[in-house]
CSV table of C-alpha atoms in Angstrom, one decimal:
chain,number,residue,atom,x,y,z
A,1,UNK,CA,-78.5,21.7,-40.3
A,2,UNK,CA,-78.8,18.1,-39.2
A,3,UNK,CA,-79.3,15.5,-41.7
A,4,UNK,CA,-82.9,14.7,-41.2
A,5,UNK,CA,-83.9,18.1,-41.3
A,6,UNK,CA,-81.9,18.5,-44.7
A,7,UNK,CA,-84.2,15.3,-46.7
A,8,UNK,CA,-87.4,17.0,-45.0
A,9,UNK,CA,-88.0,18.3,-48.6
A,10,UNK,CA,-87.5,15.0,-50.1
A,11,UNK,CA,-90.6,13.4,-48.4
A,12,UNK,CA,-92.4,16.3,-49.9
A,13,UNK,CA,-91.3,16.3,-53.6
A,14,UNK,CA,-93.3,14.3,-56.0
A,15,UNK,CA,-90.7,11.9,-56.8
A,16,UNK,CA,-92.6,9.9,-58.5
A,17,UNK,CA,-93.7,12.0,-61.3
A,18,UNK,CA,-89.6,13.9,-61.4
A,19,UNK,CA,-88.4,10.4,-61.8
A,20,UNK,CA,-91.3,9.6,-64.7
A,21,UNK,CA,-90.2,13.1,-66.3
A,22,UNK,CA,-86.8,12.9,-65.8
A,23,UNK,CA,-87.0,9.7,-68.0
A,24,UNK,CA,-88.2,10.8,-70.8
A,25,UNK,CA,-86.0,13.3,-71.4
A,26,UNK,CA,-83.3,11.0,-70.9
A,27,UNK,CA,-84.6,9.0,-73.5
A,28,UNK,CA,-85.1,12.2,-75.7
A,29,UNK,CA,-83.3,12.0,-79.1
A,30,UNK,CA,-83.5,16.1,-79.5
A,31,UNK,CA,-80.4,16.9,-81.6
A,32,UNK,CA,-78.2,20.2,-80.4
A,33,UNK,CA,-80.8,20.1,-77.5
A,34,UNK,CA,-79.8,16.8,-76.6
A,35,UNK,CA,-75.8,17.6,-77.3
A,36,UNK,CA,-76.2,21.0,-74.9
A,37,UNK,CA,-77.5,18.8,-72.0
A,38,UNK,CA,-74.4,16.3,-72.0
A,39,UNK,CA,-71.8,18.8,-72.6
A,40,UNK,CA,-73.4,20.7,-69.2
A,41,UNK,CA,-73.4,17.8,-67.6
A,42,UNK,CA,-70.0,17.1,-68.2
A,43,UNK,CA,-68.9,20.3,-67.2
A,44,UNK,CA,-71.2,20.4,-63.8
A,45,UNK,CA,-70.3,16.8,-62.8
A,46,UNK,CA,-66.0,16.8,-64.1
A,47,UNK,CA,-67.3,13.6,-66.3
A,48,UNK,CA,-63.8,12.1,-67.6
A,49,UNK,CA,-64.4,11.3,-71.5
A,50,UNK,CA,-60.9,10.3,-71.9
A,51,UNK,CA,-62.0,6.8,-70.7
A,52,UNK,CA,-64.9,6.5,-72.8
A,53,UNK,CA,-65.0,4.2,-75.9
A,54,UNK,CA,-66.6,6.8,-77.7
A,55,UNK,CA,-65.3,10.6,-76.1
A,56,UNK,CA,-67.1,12.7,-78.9
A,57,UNK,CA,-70.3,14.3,-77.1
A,58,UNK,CA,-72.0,15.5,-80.0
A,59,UNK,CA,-72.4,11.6,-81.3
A,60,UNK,CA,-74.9,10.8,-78.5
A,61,UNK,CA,-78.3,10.7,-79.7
A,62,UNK,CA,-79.7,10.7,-76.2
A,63,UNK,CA,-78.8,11.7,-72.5
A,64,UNK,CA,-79.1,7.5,-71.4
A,65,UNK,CA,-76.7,6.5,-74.4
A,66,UNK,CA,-73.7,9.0,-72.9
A,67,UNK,CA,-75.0,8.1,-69.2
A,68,UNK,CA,-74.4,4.0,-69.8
A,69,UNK,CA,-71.4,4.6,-72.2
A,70,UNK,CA,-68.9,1.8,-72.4
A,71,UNK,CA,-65.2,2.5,-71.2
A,72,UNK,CA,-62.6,2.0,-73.8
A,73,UNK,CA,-60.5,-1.4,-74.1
A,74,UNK,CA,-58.7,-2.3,-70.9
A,75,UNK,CA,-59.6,0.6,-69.2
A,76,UNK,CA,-60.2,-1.3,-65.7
A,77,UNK,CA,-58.7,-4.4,-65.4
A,78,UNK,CA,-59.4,-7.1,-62.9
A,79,UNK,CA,-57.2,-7.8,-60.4
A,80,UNK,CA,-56.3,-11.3,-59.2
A,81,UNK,CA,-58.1,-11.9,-56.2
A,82,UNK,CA,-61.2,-14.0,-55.6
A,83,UNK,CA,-64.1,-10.9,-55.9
A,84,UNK,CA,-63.6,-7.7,-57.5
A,85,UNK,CA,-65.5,-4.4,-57.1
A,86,UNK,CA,-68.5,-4.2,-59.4
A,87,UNK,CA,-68.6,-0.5,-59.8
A,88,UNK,CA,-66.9,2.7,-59.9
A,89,UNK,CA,-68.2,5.2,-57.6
A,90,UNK,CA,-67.3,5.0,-53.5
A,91,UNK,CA,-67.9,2.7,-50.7
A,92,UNK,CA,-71.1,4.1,-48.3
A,93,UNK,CA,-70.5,1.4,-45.4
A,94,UNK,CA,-69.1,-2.1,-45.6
A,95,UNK,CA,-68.4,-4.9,-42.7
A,96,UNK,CA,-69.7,-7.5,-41.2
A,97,UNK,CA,-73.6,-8.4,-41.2
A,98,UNK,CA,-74.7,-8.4,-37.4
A,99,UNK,CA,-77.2,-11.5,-37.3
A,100,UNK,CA,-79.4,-10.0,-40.1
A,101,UNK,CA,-78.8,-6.2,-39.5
A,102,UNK,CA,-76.9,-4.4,-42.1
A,103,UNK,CA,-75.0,-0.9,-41.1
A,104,UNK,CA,-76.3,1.8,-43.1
A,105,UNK,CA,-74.9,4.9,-41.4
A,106,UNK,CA,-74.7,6.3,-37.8
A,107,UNK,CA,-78.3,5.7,-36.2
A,108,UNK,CA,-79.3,3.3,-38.8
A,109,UNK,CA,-79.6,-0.3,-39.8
A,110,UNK,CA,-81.8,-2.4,-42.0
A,111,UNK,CA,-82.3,-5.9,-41.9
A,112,UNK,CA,-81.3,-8.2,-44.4
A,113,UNK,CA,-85.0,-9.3,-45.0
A,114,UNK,CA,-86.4,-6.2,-45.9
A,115,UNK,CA,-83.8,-5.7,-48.5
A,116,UNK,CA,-84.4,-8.9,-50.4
A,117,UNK,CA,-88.0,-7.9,-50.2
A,118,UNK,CA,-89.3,-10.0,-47.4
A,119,UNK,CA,-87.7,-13.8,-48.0
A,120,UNK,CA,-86.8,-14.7,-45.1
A,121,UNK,CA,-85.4,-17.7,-46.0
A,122,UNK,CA,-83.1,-15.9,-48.7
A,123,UNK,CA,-82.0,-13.6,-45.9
A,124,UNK,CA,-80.9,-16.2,-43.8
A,125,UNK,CA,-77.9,-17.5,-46.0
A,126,UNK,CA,-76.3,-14.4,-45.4
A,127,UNK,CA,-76.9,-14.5,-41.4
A,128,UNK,CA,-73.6,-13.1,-39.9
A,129,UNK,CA,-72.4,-12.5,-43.6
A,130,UNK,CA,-70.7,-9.4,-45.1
A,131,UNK,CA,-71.9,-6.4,-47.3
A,132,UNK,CA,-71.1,-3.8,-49.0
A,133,UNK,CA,-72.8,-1.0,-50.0
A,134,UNK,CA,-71.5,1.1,-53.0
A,135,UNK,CA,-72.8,4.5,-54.2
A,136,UNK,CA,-72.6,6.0,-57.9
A,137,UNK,CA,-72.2,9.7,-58.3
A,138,UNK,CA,-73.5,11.7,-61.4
A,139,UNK,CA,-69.8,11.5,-62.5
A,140,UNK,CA,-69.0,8.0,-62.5
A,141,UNK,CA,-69.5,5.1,-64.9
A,142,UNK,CA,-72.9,3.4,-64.7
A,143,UNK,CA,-72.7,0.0,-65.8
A,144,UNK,CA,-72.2,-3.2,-63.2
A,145,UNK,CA,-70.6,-5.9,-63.7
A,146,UNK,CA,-69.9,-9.3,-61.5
A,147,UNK,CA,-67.2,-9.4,-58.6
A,148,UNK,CA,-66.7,-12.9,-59.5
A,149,UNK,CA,-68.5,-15.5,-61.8
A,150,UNK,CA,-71.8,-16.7,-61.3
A,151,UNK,CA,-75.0,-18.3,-62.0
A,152,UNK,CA,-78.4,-16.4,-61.9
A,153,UNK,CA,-80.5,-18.3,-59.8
A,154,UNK,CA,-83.6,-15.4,-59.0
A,155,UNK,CA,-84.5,-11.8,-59.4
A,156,UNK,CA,-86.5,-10.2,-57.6
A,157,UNK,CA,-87.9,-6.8,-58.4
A,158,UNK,CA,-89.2,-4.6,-55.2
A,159,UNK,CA,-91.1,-1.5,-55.6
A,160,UNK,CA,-90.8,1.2,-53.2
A,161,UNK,CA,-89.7,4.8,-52.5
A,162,UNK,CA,-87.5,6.9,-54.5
A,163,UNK,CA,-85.1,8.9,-52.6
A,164,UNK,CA,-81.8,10.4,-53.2
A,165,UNK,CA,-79.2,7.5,-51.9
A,166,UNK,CA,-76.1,10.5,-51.5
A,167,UNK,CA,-74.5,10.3,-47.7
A,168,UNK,CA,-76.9,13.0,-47.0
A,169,UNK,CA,-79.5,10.8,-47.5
A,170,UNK,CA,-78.4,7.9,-45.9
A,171,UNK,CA,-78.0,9.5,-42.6
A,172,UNK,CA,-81.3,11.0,-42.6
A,173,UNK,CA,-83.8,8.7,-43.9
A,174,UNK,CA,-84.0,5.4,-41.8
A,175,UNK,CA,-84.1,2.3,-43.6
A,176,UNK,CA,-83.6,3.6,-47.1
A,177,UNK,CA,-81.6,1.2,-49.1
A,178,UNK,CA,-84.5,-1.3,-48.0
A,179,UNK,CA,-87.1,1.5,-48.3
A,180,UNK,CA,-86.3,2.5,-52.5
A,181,UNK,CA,-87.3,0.3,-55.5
A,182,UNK,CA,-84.7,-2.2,-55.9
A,183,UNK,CA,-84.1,-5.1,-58.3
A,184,UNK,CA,-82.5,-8.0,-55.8
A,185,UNK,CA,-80.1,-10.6,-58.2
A,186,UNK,CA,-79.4,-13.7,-56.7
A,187,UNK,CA,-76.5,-15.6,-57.9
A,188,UNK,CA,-74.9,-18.8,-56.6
A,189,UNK,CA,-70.7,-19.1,-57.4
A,190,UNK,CA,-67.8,-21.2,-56.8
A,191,UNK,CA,-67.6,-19.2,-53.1
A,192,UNK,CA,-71.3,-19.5,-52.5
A,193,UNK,CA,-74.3,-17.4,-52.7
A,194,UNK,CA,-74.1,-13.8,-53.2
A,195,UNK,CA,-76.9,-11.0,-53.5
A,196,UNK,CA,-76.4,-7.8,-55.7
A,197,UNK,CA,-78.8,-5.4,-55.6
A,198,UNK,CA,-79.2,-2.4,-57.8
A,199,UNK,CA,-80.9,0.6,-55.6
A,200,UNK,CA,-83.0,3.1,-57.3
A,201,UNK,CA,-83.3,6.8,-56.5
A,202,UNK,CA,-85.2,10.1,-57.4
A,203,UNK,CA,-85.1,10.8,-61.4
A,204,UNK,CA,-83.4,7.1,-61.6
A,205,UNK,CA,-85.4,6.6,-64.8
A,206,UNK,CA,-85.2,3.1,-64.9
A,207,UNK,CA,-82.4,-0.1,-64.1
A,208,UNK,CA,-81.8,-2.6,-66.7
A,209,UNK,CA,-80.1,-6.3,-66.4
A,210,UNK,CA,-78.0,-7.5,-69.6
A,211,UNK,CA,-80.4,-10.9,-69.6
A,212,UNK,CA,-83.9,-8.9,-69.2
A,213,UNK,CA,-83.2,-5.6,-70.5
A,214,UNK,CA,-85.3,-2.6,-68.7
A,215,UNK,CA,-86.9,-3.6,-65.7
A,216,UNK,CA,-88.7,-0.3,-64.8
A,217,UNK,CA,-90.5,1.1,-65.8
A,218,UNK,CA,-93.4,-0.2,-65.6
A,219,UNK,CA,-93.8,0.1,-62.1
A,220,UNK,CA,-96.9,-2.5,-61.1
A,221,UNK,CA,-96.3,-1.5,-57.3
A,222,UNK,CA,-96.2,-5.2,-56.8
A,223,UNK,CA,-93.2,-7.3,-56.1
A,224,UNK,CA,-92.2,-9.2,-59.1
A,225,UNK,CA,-89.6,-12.8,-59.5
A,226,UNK,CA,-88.1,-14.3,-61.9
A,227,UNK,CA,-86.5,-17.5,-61.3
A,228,UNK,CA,-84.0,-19.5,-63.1
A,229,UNK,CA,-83.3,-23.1,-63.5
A,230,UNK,CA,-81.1,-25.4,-65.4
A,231,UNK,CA,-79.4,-24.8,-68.6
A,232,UNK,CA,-81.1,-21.8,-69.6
A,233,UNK,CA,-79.7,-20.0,-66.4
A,234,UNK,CA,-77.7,-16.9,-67.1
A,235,UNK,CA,-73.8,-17.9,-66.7
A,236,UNK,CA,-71.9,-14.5,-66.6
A,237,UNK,CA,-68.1,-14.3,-65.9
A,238,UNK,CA,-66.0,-12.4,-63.4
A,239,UNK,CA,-65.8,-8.3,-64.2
A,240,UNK,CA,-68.9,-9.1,-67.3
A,241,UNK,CA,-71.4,-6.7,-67.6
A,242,UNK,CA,-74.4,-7.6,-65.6
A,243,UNK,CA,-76.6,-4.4,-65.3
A,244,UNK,CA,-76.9,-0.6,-65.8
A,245,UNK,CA,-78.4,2.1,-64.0
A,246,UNK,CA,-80.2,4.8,-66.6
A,247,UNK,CA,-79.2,7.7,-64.1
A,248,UNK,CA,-77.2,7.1,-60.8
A,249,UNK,CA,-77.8,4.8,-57.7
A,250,UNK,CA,-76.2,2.5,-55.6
A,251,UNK,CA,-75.5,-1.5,-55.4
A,252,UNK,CA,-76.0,-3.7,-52.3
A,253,UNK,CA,-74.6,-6.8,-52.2
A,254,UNK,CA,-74.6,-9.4,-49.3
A,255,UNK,CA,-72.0,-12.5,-49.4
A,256,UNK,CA,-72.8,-15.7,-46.6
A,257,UNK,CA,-70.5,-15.8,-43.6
A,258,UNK,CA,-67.0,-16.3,-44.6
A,259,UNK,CA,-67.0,-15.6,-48.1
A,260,UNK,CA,-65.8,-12.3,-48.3
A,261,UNK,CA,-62.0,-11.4,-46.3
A,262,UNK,CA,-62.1,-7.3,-47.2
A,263,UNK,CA,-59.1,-5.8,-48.4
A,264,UNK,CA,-58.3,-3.7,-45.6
A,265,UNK,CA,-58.2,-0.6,-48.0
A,266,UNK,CA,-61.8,-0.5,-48.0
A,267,UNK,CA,-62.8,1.9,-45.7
A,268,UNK,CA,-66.6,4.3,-46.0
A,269,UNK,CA,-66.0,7.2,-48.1
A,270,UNK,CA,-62.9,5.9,-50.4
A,271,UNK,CA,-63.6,5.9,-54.2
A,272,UNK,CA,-63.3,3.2,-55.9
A,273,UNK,CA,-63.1,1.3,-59.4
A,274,UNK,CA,-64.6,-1.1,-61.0
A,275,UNK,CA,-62.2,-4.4,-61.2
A,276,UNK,CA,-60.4,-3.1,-58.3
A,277,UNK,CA,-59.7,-5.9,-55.3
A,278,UNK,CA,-62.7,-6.4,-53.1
A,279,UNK,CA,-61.3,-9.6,-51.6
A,280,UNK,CA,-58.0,-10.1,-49.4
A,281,UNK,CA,-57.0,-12.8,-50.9
């Protein structure tokens, strides 16, 4: 079956209304109910507890508090190179930026514009840039946190669609990461500007930023900015929390022409961790 044929259903679902439902139970506080639903999920998705600050499932009160849990103490620590990965979860494409076209699998490209939600003139700081795109699976941990240290400078919330973002997905839908809701950060750091944008997906029941809280819902259907100035600009460190997903997605981010040297491990399709080396150098 090819891949566009397999998201046919997707265009067809009411994703809308799954995502709306699919967040309230998340929020649920329903007791055993609430217990039974993590433990399957667990067991469905090979969650590792052993990582978790808190590995007792029963202590949960709700299916978001085990989905954003913290990792214990030390579990991933930075390396020493200039940007580290944000997430765990695995890499969907990175490279080069080609003039404002970003790679998002065979067939397909976006352009840098239509990701940030139409600024032009935000896109073209990243002209001939670098990206990466990251997805999270239903396994992995769900909070973000910086590559390197940074200053909040805008964020820009984008309504849109709400399909899946697995491989699957982003070989058959055209356009997608620039085609979902997305909340664009914009940060400026020692290196330069840098974008990081959290993608959101079917039953994605809302994305949250550690300086604004929830985001979405509501959804206005109208693009929404926040900008930043002067002292009372967010400052967050290198590897600090910065966001959280309230059910799996993937992270964007964009980095101006000769910021970012890969490490040359980073090839499509290999996991990786959170504080791992992004950079070269």
């Amino acid at each position: 079956m090819s891949d566009r044929l397999a998201v046919l259903p997707q265009y067809l679902l009411p994703k809308q209304a799954l995502t709306a439902l699919a967040g309230k139970v998340a929020q649920a506080q329903a007791g055993g109910l609430t217990t039974q639903l993590i433990r399957w999920f667990v067991q469905r998705y090979q969650v590792d507890m052993h990582e978790a600050a808190n590995p007792d499932i029963a202590s949960y009160p709700s299916f978001n508090a085990f989905f954003t849990r913290p990792l214990k103490a030390g579990a991933r620590p930075l390396a020493q190179t200039a940007l580290v990965c944000p997430v765990d979860g695995a890499i969907s494409q990175c490279g080069p930026i080609a003039g404002e076209q970003i790679f998002q699998a065979k067939g397909h490209h976006y352009s840098a514009t239509a990701l940030v939600g139409g600024d032009a003139a935000l896109a073209a700081q990243f002209q001939d840039g670098a990206f990466a795109t990251l997805y999270l699976s239903p396994r992995d941990y769900h909070r973000i946190h910086m590559p390197c240290a940074g200053r909040l400078t805008r964020m820009i919330y984008v309504p849109g669609a709400l399909f899946s973002v697995n491989p699957t997905t982003a070989r058959g839908v055209p356009g997608l990461f620039a085609r979902n809701e997305r909340v664009v950060c914009v940060f400026q750091s020692e290196y330069g500007p840098f974008v990081l944008t959290l993608v959101g997906a079917t039953i994605v029941g809302s994305m949250a930023t550690t300086w604004h809280g929830v985001i979405n819902p509501p959804r206005p259907g109208l693009v929404r900015e926040w900008r930043y100035d002067g002292a009372d600009a967010p400052q967050l460190a290198k590897g600090e929390e910065m966001g959280r997903f309230l059910l799996g997605s993937t992270v964007v981010m964009l980095f101006p022409k000769g910021m970012l040297d890969f490490n040359p491990d980073w090839v499509p399709a290999r996991p990786v961790r959170m504080g791992e080396a992004m950079s070269a150098r």
